[in-house]
Coordinates of C-alpha atoms in Angstrom, one line a residue:
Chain A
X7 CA 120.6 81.2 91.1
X8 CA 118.4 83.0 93.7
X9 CA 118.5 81.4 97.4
X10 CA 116.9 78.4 98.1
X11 CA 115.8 77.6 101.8
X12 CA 113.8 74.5 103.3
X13 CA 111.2 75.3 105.2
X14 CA 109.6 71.3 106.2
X15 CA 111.1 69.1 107.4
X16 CA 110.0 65.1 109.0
X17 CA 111.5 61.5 109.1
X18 CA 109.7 58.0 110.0
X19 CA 111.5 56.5 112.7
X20 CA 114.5 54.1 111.1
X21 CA 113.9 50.6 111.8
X22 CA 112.4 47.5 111.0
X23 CA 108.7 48.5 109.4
X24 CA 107.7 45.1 108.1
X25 CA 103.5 45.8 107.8
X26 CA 104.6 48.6 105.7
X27 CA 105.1 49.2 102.1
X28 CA 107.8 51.8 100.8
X29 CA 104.9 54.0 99.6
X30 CA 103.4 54.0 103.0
X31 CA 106.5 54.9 104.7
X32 CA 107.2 57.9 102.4
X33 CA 103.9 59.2 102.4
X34 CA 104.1 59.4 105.6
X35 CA 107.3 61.6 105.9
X36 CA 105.9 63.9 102.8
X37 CA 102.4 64.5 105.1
X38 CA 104.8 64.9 108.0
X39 CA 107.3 67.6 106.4
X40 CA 104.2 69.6 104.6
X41 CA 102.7 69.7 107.6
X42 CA 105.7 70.9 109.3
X43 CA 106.0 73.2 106.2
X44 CA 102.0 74.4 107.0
X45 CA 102.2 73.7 103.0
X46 CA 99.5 72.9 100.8
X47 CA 99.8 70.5 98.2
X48 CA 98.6 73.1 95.7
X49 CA 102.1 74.8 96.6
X50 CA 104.3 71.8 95.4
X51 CA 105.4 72.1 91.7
X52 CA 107.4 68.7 91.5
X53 CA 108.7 65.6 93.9
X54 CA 112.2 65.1 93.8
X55 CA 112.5 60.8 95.6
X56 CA 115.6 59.2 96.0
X57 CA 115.7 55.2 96.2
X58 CA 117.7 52.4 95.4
X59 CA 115.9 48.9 96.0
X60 CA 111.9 49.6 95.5
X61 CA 111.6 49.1 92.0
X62 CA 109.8 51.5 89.6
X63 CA 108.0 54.7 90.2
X64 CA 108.5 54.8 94.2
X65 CA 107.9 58.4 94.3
X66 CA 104.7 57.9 92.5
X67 CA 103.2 55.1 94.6
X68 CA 104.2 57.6 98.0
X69 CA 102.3 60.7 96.5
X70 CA 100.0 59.4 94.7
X71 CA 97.3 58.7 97.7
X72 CA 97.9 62.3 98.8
X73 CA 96.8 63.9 95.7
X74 CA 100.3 65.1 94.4
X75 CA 99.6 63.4 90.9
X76 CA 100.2 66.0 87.5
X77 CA 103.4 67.4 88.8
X78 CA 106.8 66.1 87.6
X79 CA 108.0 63.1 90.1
X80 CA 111.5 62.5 89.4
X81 CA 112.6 59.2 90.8
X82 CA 116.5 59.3 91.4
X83 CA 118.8 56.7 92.1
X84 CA 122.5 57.6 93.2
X85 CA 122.8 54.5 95.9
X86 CA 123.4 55.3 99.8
X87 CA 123.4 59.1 98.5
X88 CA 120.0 58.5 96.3
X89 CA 117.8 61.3 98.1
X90 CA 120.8 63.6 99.1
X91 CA 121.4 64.1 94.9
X92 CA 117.4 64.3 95.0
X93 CA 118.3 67.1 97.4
X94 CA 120.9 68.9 95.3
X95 CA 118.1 68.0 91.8
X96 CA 115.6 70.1 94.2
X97 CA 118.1 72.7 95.0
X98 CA 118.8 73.5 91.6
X99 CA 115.2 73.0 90.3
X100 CA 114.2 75.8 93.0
X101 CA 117.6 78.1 92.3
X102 CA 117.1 78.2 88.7
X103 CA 113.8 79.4 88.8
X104 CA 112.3 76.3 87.2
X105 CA 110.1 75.4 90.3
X106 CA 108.8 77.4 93.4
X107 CA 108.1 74.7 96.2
X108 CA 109.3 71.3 95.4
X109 CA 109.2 67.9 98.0
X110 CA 112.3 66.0 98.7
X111 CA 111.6 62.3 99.8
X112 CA 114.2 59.5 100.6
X113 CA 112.4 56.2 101.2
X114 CA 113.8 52.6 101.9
X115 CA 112.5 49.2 102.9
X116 CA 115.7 47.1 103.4
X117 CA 113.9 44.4 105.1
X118 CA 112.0 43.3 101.7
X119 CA 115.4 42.1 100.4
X120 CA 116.0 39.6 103.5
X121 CA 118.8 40.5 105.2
X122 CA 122.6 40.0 104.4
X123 CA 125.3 42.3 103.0
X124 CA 123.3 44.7 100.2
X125 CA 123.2 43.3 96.9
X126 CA 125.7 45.1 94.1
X127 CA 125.5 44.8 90.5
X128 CA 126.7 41.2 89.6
X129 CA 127.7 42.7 86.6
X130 CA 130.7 44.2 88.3
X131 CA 133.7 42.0 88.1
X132 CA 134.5 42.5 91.6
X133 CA 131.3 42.2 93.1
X134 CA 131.2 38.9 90.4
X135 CA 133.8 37.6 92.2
X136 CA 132.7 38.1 96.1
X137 CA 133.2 41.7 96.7
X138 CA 131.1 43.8 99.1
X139 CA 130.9 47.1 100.9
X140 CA 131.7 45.9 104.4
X141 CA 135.1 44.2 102.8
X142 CA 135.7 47.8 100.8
X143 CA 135.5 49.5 104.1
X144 CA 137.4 47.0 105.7
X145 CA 140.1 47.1 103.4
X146 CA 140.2 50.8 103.7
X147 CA 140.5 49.8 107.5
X148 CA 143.2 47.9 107.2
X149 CA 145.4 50.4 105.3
X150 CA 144.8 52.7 107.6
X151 CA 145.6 50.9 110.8
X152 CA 148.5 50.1 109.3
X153 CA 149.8 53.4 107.7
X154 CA 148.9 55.5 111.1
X155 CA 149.9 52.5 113.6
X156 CA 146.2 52.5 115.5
X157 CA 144.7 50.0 117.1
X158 CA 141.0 48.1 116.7
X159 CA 140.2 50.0 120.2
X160 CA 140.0 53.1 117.5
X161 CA 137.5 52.0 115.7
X162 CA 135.3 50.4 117.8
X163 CA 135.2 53.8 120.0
X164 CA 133.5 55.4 116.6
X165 CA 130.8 52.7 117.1
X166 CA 130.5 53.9 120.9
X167 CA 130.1 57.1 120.3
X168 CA 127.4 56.5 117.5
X169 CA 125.6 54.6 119.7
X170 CA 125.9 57.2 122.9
X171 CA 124.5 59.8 120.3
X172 CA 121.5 57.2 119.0
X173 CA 120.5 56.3 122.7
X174 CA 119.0 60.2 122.7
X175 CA 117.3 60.0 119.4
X176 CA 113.7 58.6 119.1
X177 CA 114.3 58.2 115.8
X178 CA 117.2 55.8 115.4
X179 CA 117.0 52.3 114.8
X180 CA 119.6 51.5 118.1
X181 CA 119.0 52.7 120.7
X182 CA 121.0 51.4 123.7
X183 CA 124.6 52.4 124.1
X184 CA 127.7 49.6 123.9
X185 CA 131.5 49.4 125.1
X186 CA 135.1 49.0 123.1
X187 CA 134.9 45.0 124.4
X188 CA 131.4 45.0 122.9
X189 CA 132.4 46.1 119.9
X190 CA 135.1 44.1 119.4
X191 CA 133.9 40.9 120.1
X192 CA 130.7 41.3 118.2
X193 CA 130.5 39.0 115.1
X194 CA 133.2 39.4 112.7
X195 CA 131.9 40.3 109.3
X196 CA 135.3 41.6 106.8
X197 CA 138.2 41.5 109.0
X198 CA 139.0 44.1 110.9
X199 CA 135.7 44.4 110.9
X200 CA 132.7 43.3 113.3
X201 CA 128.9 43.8 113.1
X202 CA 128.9 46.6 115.7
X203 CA 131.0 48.2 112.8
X204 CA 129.0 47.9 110.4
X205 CA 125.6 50.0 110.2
X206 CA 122.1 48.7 110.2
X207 CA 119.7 47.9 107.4
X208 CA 116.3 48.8 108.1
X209 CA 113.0 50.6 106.6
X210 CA 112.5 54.4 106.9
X211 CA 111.8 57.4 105.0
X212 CA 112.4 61.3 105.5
X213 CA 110.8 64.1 103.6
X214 CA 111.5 68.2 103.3
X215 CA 109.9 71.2 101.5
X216 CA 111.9 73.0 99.7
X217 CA 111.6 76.4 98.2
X218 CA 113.2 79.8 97.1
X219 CA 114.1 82.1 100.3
X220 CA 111.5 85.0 98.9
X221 CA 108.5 82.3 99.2
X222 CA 109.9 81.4 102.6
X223 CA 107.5 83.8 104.1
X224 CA 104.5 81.9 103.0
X225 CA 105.3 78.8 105.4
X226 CA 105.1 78.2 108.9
X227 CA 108.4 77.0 110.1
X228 CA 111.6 78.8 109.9
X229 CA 113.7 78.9 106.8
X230 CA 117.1 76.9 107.0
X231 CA 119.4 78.5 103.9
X232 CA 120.9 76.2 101.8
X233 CA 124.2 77.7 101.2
X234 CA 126.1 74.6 99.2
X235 CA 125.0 72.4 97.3
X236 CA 127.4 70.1 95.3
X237 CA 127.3 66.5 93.7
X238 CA 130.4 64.3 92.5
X239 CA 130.3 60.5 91.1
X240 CA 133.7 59.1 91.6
X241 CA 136.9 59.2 88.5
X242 CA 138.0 55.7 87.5
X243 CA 141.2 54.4 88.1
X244 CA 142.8 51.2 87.0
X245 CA 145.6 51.9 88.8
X246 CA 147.6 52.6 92.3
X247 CA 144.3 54.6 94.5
X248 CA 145.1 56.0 97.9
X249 CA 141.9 54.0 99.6
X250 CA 142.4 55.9 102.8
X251 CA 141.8 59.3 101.3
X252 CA 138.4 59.1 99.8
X253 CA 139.1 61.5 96.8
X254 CA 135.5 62.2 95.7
X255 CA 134.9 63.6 99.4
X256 CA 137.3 66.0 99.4
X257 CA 136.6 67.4 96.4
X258 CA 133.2 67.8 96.7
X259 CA 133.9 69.2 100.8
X260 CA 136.0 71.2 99.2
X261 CA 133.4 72.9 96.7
X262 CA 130.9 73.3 99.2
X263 CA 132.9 75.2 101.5
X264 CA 133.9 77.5 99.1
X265 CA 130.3 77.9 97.2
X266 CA 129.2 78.9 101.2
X267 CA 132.3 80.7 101.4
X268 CA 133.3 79.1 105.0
X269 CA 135.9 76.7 106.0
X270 CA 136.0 73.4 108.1
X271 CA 136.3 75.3 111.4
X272 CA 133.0 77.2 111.1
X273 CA 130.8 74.3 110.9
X274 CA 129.1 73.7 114.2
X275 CA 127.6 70.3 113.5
X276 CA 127.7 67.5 110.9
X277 CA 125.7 64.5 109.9
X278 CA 128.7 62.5 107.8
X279 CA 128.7 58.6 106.3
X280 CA 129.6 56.7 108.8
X281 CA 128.5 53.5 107.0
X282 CA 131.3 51.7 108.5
X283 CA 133.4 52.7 112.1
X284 CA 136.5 53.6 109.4
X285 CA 134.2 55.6 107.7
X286 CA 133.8 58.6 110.2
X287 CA 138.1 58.8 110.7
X288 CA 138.5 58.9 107.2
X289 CA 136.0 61.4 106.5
X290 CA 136.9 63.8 109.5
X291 CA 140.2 64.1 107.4
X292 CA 138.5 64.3 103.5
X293 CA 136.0 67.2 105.7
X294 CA 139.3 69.1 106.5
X295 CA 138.2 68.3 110.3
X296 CA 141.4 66.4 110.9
X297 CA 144.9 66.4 109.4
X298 CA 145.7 62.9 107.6
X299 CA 146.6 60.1 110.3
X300 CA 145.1 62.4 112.7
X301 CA 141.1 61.4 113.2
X302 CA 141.4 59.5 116.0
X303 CA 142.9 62.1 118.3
X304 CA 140.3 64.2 117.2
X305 CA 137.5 61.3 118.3
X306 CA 139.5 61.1 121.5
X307 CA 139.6 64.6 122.7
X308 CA 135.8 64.4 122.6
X309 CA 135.8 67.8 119.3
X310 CA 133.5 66.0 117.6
X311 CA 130.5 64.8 120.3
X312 CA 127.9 67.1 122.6
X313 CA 129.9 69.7 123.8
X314 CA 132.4 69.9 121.3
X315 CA 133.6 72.2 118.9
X316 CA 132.1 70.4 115.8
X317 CA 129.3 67.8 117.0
X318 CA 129.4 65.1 114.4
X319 CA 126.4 62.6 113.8
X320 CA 124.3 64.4 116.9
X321 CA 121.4 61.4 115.4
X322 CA 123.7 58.4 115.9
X323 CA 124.9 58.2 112.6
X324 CA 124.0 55.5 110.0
X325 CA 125.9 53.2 112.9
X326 CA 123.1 54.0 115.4
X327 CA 119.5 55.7 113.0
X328 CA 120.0 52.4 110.7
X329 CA 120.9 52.7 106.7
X330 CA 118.1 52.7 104.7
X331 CA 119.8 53.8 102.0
X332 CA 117.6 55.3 99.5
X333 CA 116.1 57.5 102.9
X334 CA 119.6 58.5 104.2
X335 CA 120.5 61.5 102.5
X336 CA 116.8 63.2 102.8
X337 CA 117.1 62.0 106.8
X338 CA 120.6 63.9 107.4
X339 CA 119.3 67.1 106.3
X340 CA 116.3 66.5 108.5
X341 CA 118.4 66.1 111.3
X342 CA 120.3 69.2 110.3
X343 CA 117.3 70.8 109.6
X344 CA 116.5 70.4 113.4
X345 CA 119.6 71.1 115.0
X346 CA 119.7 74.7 112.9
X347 CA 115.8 75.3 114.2
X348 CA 117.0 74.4 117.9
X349 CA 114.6 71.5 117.5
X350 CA 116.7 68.2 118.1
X351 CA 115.6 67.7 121.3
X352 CA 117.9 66.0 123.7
X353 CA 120.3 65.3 121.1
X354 CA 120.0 69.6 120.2
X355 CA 123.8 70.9 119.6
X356 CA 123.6 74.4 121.6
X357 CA 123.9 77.3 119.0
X358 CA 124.2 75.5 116.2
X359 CA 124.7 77.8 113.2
X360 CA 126.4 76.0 110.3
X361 CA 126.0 72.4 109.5
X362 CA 127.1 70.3 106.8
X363 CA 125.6 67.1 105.6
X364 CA 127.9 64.6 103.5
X365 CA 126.6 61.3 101.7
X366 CA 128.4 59.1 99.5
X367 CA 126.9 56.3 97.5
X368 CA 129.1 53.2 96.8
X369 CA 129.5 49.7 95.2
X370 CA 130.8 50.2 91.7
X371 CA 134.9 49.0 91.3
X372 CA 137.3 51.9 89.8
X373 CA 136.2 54.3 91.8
X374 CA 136.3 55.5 95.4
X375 CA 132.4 56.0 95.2
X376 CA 130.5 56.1 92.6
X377 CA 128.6 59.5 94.5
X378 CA 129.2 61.8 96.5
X379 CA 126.8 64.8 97.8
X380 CA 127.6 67.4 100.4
X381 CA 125.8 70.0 102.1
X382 CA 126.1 72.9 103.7
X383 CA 122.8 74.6 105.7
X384 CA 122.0 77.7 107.6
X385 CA 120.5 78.0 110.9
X386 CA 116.8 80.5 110.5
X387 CA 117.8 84.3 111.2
X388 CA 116.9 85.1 114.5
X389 CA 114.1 87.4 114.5
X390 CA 115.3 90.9 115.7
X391 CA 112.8 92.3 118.2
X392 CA 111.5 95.7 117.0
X393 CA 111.9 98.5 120.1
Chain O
X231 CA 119.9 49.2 87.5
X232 CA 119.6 45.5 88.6
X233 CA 116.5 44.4 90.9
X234 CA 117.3 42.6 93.7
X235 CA 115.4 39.7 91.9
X236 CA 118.6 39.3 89.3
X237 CA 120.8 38.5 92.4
X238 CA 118.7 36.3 94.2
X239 CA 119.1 33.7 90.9
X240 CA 118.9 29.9 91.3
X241 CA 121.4 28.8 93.9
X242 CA 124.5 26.9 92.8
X243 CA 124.0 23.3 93.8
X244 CA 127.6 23.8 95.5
X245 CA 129.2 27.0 97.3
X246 CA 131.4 29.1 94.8
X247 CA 135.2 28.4 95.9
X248 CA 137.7 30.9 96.9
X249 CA 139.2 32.6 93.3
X250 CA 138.7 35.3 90.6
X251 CA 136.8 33.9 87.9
X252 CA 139.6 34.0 84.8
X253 CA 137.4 33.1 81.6
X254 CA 140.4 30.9 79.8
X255 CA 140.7 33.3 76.6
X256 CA 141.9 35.9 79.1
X257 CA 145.1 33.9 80.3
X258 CA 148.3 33.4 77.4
X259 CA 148.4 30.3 76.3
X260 CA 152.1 30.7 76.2
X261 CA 153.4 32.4 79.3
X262 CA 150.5 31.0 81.2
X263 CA 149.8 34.8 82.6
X264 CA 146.5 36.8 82.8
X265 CA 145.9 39.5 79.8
X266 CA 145.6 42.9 80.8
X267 CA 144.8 45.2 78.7
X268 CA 147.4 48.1 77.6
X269 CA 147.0 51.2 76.1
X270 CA 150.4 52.4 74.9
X271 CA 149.3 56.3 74.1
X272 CA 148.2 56.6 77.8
X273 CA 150.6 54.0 79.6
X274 CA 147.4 52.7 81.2
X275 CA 146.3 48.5 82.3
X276 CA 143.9 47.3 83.6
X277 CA 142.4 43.6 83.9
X278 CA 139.5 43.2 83.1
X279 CA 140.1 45.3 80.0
X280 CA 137.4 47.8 79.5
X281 CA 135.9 47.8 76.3
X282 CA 138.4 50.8 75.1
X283 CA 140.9 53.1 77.0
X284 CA 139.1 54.8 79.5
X285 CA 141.5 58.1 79.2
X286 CA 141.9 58.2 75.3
X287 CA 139.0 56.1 74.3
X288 CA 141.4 53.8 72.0
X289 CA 141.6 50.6 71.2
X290 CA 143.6 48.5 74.4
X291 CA 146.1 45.5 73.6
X292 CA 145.6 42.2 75.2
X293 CA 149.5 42.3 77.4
X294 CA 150.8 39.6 80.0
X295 CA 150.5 40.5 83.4
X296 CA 153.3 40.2 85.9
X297 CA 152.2 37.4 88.2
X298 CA 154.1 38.9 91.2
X299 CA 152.5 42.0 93.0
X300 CA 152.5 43.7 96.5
X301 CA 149.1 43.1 98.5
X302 CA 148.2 47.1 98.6
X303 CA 145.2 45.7 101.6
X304 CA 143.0 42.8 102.6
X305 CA 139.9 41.9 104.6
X306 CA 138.7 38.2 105.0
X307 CA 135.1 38.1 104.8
X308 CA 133.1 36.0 107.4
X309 CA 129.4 37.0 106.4
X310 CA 129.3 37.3 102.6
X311 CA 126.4 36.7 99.6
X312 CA 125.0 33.5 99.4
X313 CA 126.9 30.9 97.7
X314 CA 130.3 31.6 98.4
X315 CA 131.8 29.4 100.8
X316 CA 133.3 31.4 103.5
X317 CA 135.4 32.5 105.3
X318 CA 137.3 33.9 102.0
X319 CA 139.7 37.0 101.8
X320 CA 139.4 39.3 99.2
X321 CA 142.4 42.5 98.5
X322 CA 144.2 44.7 96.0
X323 CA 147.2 43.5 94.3
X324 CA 149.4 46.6 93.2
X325 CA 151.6 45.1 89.9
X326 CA 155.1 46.5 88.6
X327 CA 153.6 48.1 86.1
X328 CA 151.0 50.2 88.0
X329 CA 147.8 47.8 87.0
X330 CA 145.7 47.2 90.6
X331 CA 144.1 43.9 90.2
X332 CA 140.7 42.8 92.8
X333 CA 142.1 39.5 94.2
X334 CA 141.6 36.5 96.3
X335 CA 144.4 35.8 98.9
X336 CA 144.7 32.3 100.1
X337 CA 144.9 32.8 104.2
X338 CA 143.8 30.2 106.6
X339 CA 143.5 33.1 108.9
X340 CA 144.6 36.7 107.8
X341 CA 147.0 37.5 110.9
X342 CA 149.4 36.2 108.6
X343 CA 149.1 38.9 105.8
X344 CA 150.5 42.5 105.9
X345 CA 149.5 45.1 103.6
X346 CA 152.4 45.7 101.5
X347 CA 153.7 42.0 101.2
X348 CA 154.6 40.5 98.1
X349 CA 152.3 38.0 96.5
X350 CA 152.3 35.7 93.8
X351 CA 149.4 34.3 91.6
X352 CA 148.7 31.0 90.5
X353 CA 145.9 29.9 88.1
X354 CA 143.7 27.0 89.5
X355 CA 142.0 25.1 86.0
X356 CA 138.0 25.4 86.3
X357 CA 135.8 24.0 84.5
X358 CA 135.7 26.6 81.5
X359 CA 138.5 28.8 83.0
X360 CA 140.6 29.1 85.9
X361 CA 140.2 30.4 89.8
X362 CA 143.1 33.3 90.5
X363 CA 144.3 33.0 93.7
X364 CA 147.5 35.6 95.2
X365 CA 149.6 33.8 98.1
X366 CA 152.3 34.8 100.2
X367 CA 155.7 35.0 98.2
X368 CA 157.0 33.7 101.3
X369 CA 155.6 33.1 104.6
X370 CA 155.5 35.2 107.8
X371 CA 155.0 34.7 111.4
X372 CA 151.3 35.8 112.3
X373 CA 151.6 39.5 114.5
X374 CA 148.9 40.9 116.9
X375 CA 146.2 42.5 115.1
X376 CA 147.7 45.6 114.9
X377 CA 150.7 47.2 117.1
X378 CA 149.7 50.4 119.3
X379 CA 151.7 53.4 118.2

């Protein structure tokens, strides 16, 4: 596999985008990211698009205005981690030689379905009989409070965090920052639970080019490496399942760290699932960031926000940017894109050198997820000045 | 993969009640307990049985179900899908035998559940089938949310 860099890189703002279609929104996040890229279209061999809701050929109806028709469009579908698999698809299409310069769009309009928890497959016989993610994560929740002896105040402090972190990015859906007693006493959806918990829907879409490091010359903006790339579904169990160690995480953390050939410790910045406020502790353990039962602490001793050792969700999160789920995936490697370049901005994580983007699809019963994709990125070499 | 039109399907003319759906030809007519189904080679059960073994790819045997469990976790859901009348708590039910079973857990207000507890199932008659519902084996006093450490 040669090395594979991404060299454009652009989002839509998250939010509600109700006078615009899903090809709208991800055309324009592929005319934002080639433009970024200083790429043109004659350059792009394929179109790897990641969505779960829009129906059929979504990549097609955002590139078709823009004259990318003839290539291959492959439209994937991996749930919240759709366009972070269309990612790792683009990664090895590039690596393996197959393609030069490929796009990588994540698109999502939420607010065509109406509102309300996402809709599963009613085939499942849990989601048959009245399950749904925020009650998964809530259940996860509960174990955990009870197993590690914390406290609701725990939680909510995730969501207040997110929400500091969002109140700096112009591109997140919220934008204003909340409290613990805000938190709490917001709406309860699945016990323990409450809508401040819970990420957004919303509409958005993000887009990056994507091609082998040789090429990277041939573009405009500097080269972020990819240096792991790794993709999971979840292993069925019809049995006993630990749901507070989410096994297809740390697997697939675990893969990417060695592919990159780095640990835990020298990643300067993350953009993790925080679907739900339980989401982020459990994950700062499956990431290796935390020992088990010991996530919280590390919330609390401020490691993981701006000036800490390992800044996690610098763009708010999916608490804060919203959830579009089909554009989530594609929109944390933006952000990580920009934090490597030293181009987030007021939200920038000073020095940022590693970061590691994790994604995990859900809604199928057996299974912790049904998807998992995590990866890890290089910040551009600096330029050494010749004497 | 299902289009959001398959789940927005004609409403029910009344709110779905709290309950697993147990088509009737999964419960034993004699015991009255739910059929898992058992593969001997691979020690495995699950309900609802899967079409074959999902470690061996055998054939599975329809086996009774022990209808007394500990409640692994829980959430009572407050904003749900359409047609369900809420609030209604959903959790895991670990069995003796190592089967996890998706369950509905009859709580007026969940500050009287702990994860852990020990449940018990009855089988509600309904319409075609029956509604599972796990309760309490016995009861407890309701607790804070959750202690501090």
């Amino acid at each position: 596999m040669r090395d594979v860099v991404i060299v454009g890189a652009d989002m839509t703002p998250f939010g509600k985008h109700l006078d615009r279609s899903v090809g709208a929104l991800g055309a324009e996040a592929v005319l934002g990211a080639l433009k970024d890229a200083g790429a043109e279209r004659s350059q792009i061999d394929a179109v790897y698009s990641g969505n779960v809701t829009g129906g059929m050929l979504v990549g097609q109806r955002a590139v078709r205005d823009l004259g990318l028709g003839g290539i291959p469009v492959v439209n994937i579908e991996n749930a919240c981690s759709s366009s972070a698999a269309a990612l790792r698809e683009a990664y090895v299409a590039v690596g393996s030689g197959l393609h030069n310069t490929v796009v990588v769009l994540g698109v999502e309009k939420l607010t065509a379905l109406g509102g309300g928890p996402l809709p599963l497959d009613d085939a499942d016989h849990e989601v048959a009989n009245g399950q749904m993610m925020p009650a998964i994560y809530a259940m996860r929740a509960r174990r955990y409070l009870s197993e590690y002896g914390l406290s609701p105040t725990d939680l909510a402090a995730v969501a207040v965090k997110a929400r500091r972190h969002g109140a700096r990015n112009p591109y997140a859906y919220l934008r204003t920052e909340t409290t613990v007693d805000d938190v709490l006493a917001s709406r309860p959806i699945a016990t323990p639970l409450t809508l401040f918990q819970c990420c957004p829907s919303g509409d958005g879409a993000a887009a990056l080019v994507v091609t082998a490091a040789e090429r990277a010359p041939t573009f405009e903006a500097p080269a972020v490496r990819i240096r792991a790339s790794v993709l999971h579904s979840g292993e069925f169990r019809t049995g006993f399942r630990d749901m507070t160690s989410p096994d297809i995480t740390v697997h697939s953390a675990q893969e990417a760290y060695e592919q990159a050939g780095i640990g835990p410790d020298d990643i300067d910045v993350i953009e993790l699932h925080d679907a739900f406020t339980i989401a982020e502790l459990l994950y700062y353990e499956a990431l290796g960031l935390a020992e088990r039962g010991r996530a919280a602490a590390l919330l609390h001793s401020g490691a993981t926000t701006f000036g800490g050792s390992t800044v996690v969700n610098p763009s708010g999160g999916l608490l804060a940017k919203g959830h579009p789920i089909g554009a989530t995936g594609a929109a944390q490697a933006v952000e990580i894109v920009w934090q490597l370049r030293d181009q987030a901005e007021q939200r920038q994580v000073d020095g940022a050198r590693l970061g590691l983007i994790h994604a995990t699809g859900g809604g199928l019963s057996g299974v912790d997820h049904g998807a998992c994709a995590v990866h890890i990125l290089e910040a551009p070499r600096k330029q050494v000045a010749r004497g | 993969m299902t289009s959001p039109s398959t789940t927005h399907s004609a409403a029910p003319a009344t709110e779905l009640e709290p309950g697993v759906h147990i088509p009737s030809e999964h419960v034993d007519s004699d015991s009255g307990r739910l059929l898992g189904g058992h593969c001997e080679h691979c020690q495995l059960s699950a309900y609802p049985a899967p079409p074959r073994c999902p470690s061996c790819l055998g054939p599975l045997a329809a086996r009774p179900l022990a209808a007394e469990g500990k409640l692994y976790s829980y959430a009572m859901i407050h904003a749900g899908p359409r047609g369900r009348r809420l609030p209604y708590t959903v959790g895991y039910v670990d069995l003796p035998d190592g089967t996890r079973l998706f369950a509905h857990v009859a709580a007026d207000d969940d500050t009287h559940l702990r994860t852990d507890m020990p449940v018990r199932l009855s089988l509600h008659p309904d319409g075609s089938g029956y509604r599972a519902i796990w309760t309490p084996s016995w009861p407890s006093a309701p607790n804070k949310e959750v202690a501090d450490a």
